[in-house]
Amino acid sequence: MSESSQTTVEVQPSGQVNGSIRPPGSKSLTNRALICAALARGTTHLTGVLRSEDTEVMIDALRQLDVRIDLSPDGRVADVSGIGGSDASHKAEVYVANSGTTIRFLTAMLSALGGNYRLHGIDRMHQRPIGDLLTAINQTGGGASSEQGDGCPPVRIDSQGWQGGKVTVGGNVSSQYLSGIMMAAPLSRSPLEIHVEGELVSRPYVDMTLAVIRSFGVDVTETTPGVFAVQAPCVYQAIEYDIEPDASAASYFWAAAAVSGGTVKVEGLTRAALQGDVGFVDCLAKMGCTVTDAPDGITVAAGGPLRGIDVDMNQISDTVQTLSVVALFAEGPTTIHGVAHNRFKETDRITDLATELRKLGATIEEFDDGLKITPGPPRAATLKTYNDHRMAMSFAVAGLRAPGIQIKNPACTAKTYPEYFADLQRLTGQSHHWTAG
Ligand SMILES: O=C(O)C1=C[C@@H](OP(=O)(O)O)[C@@H](O)[C@H](O)C1
Ligand SMILES: C=C(OP(=O)(O)O)C(=O)O
């Protein structure tokens, strides 16, 4: 469906946003925990599970492989009976929608498991690169190829499983390739050593992967920077695992405090979180907000006028759109760099973001790896979301401050946060205005 024929939402200016909120579970942790639990011996009990499109495609795929997953009625608790030690289905056609974690993690896992598989998604997924992952796993017998030969999905796998030994993977397009290989590595016939070639983007997600793998009882070590050794053959152990609230989702609520002059506490996240995106609050602190850490959450309070900043967001790239919206209401320009990899996500998150920010009255200079946002008087605008959940969630924050901001296709938040607009409404006490398309 084209965006012009879809529902539009207008978020009303809210005045100061004050309150507290607990976002749903982390997408990244949910999909990692599901992979490790699926491969484990025994039944893993997961709490704080995210229920969204990106996790549903993962669950559906794992069920096709004979993994039993029992969900509570609200989907937030899952009992996963792993296939460790028993046999799985070695043939499947897997649909991943536009979930990068799902296709990258499953491509590695299925190839390591061995069998015949095809993985495909929506049109945009078929433009998102996966070639570096296929090249890496084929060094250990991965049997994986890009169906169109363009380095993008659909992916076909015809594999006898992984030998182990040494593989080299590119790290400058997505960290998800390395994470996928590490999680699948225990299925190899002998230990696997993974070398990262070139720059590694989004490093905190790799640390998250190491932490989850270790929680499920497998040994993985970074022997020297950029070289990872995983114990194999080896079986994950079923555990009880509680998933943190999603830190990328939290960024919208912290940003709501910043742009509205209010104070918002996000519950359930601390600096010790496994998600690098909690570091988004440091950007807000540099812009003039006060950040308060407590054992049960992190609070952001606006403190006078916001100042533009210069920031490398390579490690927290999912919050680029959030920060860009905050920058619209700051004094002076904000420059974001280090995020060339943002061009390969749900949409081109540099060019498409620049287009929409201009509609809001800002002057934008675009770089290969980022953008400079010079704020102007905010303008009413109808904004496209490019079927990108983070466009919709970020632009809603702009609507809390500036009147007349309409957001097309807000339902695209279903990718990671189906209840986003309802939660925002609850936090701000403002009703949004919906127009059916
Ligand atoms: O491993 C993960 O869970 C993720 C890694 C990041 O992707 P890149 O490594 O492609 O930057 C991030 O953007 C994505 O939302 C989730
Ligand atoms: C980039 C994202 O997702 P993925 O790569 O997992 O599709 C995201 O959630 O912002």
PDB file of N, CA, C and O and ligand atoms in Angstrom, residues 27-28 32 101 105 174-176 202 205 317-318 341 345, ligand 1:
ATOM      1  N   LYS A  27      14.091  -5.664  21.466  1.00  0.00           N
ATOM      2  CA  LYS A  27      14.050  -6.485  20.249  1.00  0.00           C
ATOM      3  C   LYS A  27      15.328  -7.295  20.121  1.00  0.00           C
ATOM      4  O   LYS A  27      15.317  -8.492  19.826  1.00  0.00           O
ATOM      5  N   SER A  28      16.460  -6.634  20.307  1.00  0.00           N
ATOM      6  CA  SER A  28      17.757  -7.288  20.096  1.00  0.00           C
ATOM      7  C   SER A  28      17.973  -8.425  21.086  1.00  0.00           C
ATOM      8  O   SER A  28      18.475  -9.494  20.724  1.00  0.00           O
ATOM      9  N   ARG A  32      17.996 -12.554  20.223  1.00  0.00           N
ATOM     10  CA  ARG A  32      19.171 -13.350  20.622  1.00  0.00           C
ATOM     11  C   ARG A  32      18.770 -14.475  21.564  1.00  0.00           C
ATOM     12  O   ARG A  32      19.205 -15.626  21.416  1.00  0.00           O
ATOM     13  N   THR A 101      17.792  -8.525  12.141  1.00  0.00           N
ATOM     14  CA  THR A 101      18.302  -9.516  13.104  1.00  0.00           C
ATOM     15  C   THR A 101      17.821 -10.908  12.714  1.00  0.00           C
ATOM     16  O   THR A 101      18.609 -11.860  12.728  1.00  0.00           O
ATOM     17  N   PHE A 105      20.653 -13.551  11.755  1.00  0.00           N
ATOM     18  CA  PHE A 105      20.897 -14.598  12.766  1.00  0.00           C
ATOM     19  C   PHE A 105      20.481 -15.980  12.233  1.00  0.00           C
ATOM     20  O   PHE A 105      21.161 -16.980  12.439  1.00  0.00           O
ATOM     21  N   SER A 174      27.296  -4.084   8.803  1.00  0.00           N
ATOM     22  CA  SER A 174      26.405  -4.438   9.909  1.00  0.00           C
ATOM     23  C   SER A 174      27.132  -5.347  10.893  1.00  0.00           C
ATOM     24  O   SER A 174      27.845  -6.264  10.479  1.00  0.00           O
ATOM     25  N   SER A 175      26.917  -5.099  12.162  1.00  0.00           N
ATOM     26  CA  SER A 175      27.477  -5.973  13.206  1.00  0.00           C
ATOM     27  C   SER A 175      26.684  -7.271  13.319  1.00  0.00           C
ATOM     28  O   SER A 175      27.127  -8.223  13.958  1.00  0.00           O
ATOM     29  N   GLN A 176      25.491  -7.285  12.720  1.00  0.00           N
ATOM     30  CA  GLN A 176      24.620  -8.469  12.864  1.00  0.00           C
ATOM     31  C   GLN A 176      25.235  -9.715  12.231  1.00  0.00           C
ATOM     32  O   GLN A 176      24.921 -10.831  12.625  1.00  0.00           O
ATOM     33  N   SER A 202      28.594  -0.516  15.192  1.00  0.00           N
ATOM     34  CA  SER A 202      27.594  -0.926  16.193  1.00  0.00           C
ATOM     35  C   SER A 202      28.161  -1.899  17.232  1.00  0.00           C
ATOM     36  O   SER A 202      27.505  -2.871  17.613  1.00  0.00           O
ATOM     37  N   TYR A 205      26.367  -3.948  20.183  1.00  0.00           N
ATOM     38  CA  TYR A 205      25.528  -5.121  19.897  1.00  0.00           C
ATOM     39  C   TYR A 205      26.347  -6.411  19.920  1.00  0.00           C
ATOM     40  O   TYR A 205      25.820  -7.487  20.191  1.00  0.00           O
ATOM     41  N   SER A 317      23.432   3.876  16.588  1.00  0.00           N
ATOM     42  CA  SER A 317      22.875   4.409  15.345  1.00  0.00           C
ATOM     43  C   SER A 317      21.350   4.341  15.273  1.00  0.00           C
ATOM     44  O   SER A 317      20.738   5.087  14.517  1.00  0.00           O
ATOM     45  N   ASP A 318      20.717   3.481  16.064  1.00  0.00           N
ATOM     46  CA  ASP A 318      19.252   3.429  16.022  1.00  0.00           C
ATOM     47  C   ASP A 318      18.620   4.668  16.661  1.00  0.00           C
ATOM     48  O   ASP A 318      17.402   4.857  16.563  1.00  0.00           O
ATOM     49  N   HIS A 341      26.470   3.277   7.932  1.00  0.00           N
ATOM     50  CA  HIS A 341      25.683   2.037   7.919  1.00  0.00           C
ATOM     51  C   HIS A 341      24.185   2.293   8.068  1.00  0.00           C
ATOM     52  O   HIS A 341      23.383   1.388   7.842  1.00  0.00           O
ATOM     53  N   LYS A 345      19.446   0.368   6.458  1.00  0.00           N
ATOM     54  CA  LYS A 345      18.464  -0.128   7.433  1.00  0.00           C
ATOM     55  C   LYS A 345      17.059  -0.141   6.795  1.00  0.00           C
ATOM     56  O   LYS A 345      16.947  -0.352   5.596  1.00  0.00           O
TER      57      LYS A 345
HETATM   58  O1  LIG B   1      22.306  -6.810  16.556  1.00  0.00           O
HETATM   59  C1  LIG B   1      21.279  -6.148  16.722  1.00  0.00           C
HETATM   60  O2  LIG B   1      20.370  -6.519  17.481  1.00  0.00           O
HETATM   61  C2  LIG B   1      21.144  -4.862  16.010  1.00  0.00           C
HETATM   62  C3  LIG B   1      22.251  -4.250  15.472  1.00  0.00           C
HETATM   63  C4  LIG B   1      22.187  -2.933  14.790  1.00  0.00           C
HETATM   64  O3  LIG B   1      22.340  -3.154  13.409  1.00  0.00           O
HETATM   65  P1  LIG B   1      23.755  -2.917  12.630  1.00  0.00           P
HETATM   66  O4  LIG B   1      24.787  -3.766  13.248  1.00  0.00           O
HETATM   67  O5  LIG B   1      23.395  -3.308  11.233  1.00  0.00           O
HETATM   68  O6  LIG B   1      24.076  -1.449  12.786  1.00  0.00           O
HETATM   69  C5  LIG B   1      20.852  -2.221  15.029  1.00  0.00           C
HETATM   70  O7  LIG B   1      20.683  -1.190  14.099  1.00  0.00           O
HETATM   71  C6  LIG B   1      19.676  -3.160  14.929  1.00  0.00           C
HETATM   72  O8  LIG B   1      18.465  -2.493  15.185  1.00  0.00           O
HETATM   73  C7  LIG B   1      19.793  -4.265  15.940  1.00  0.00           C
END
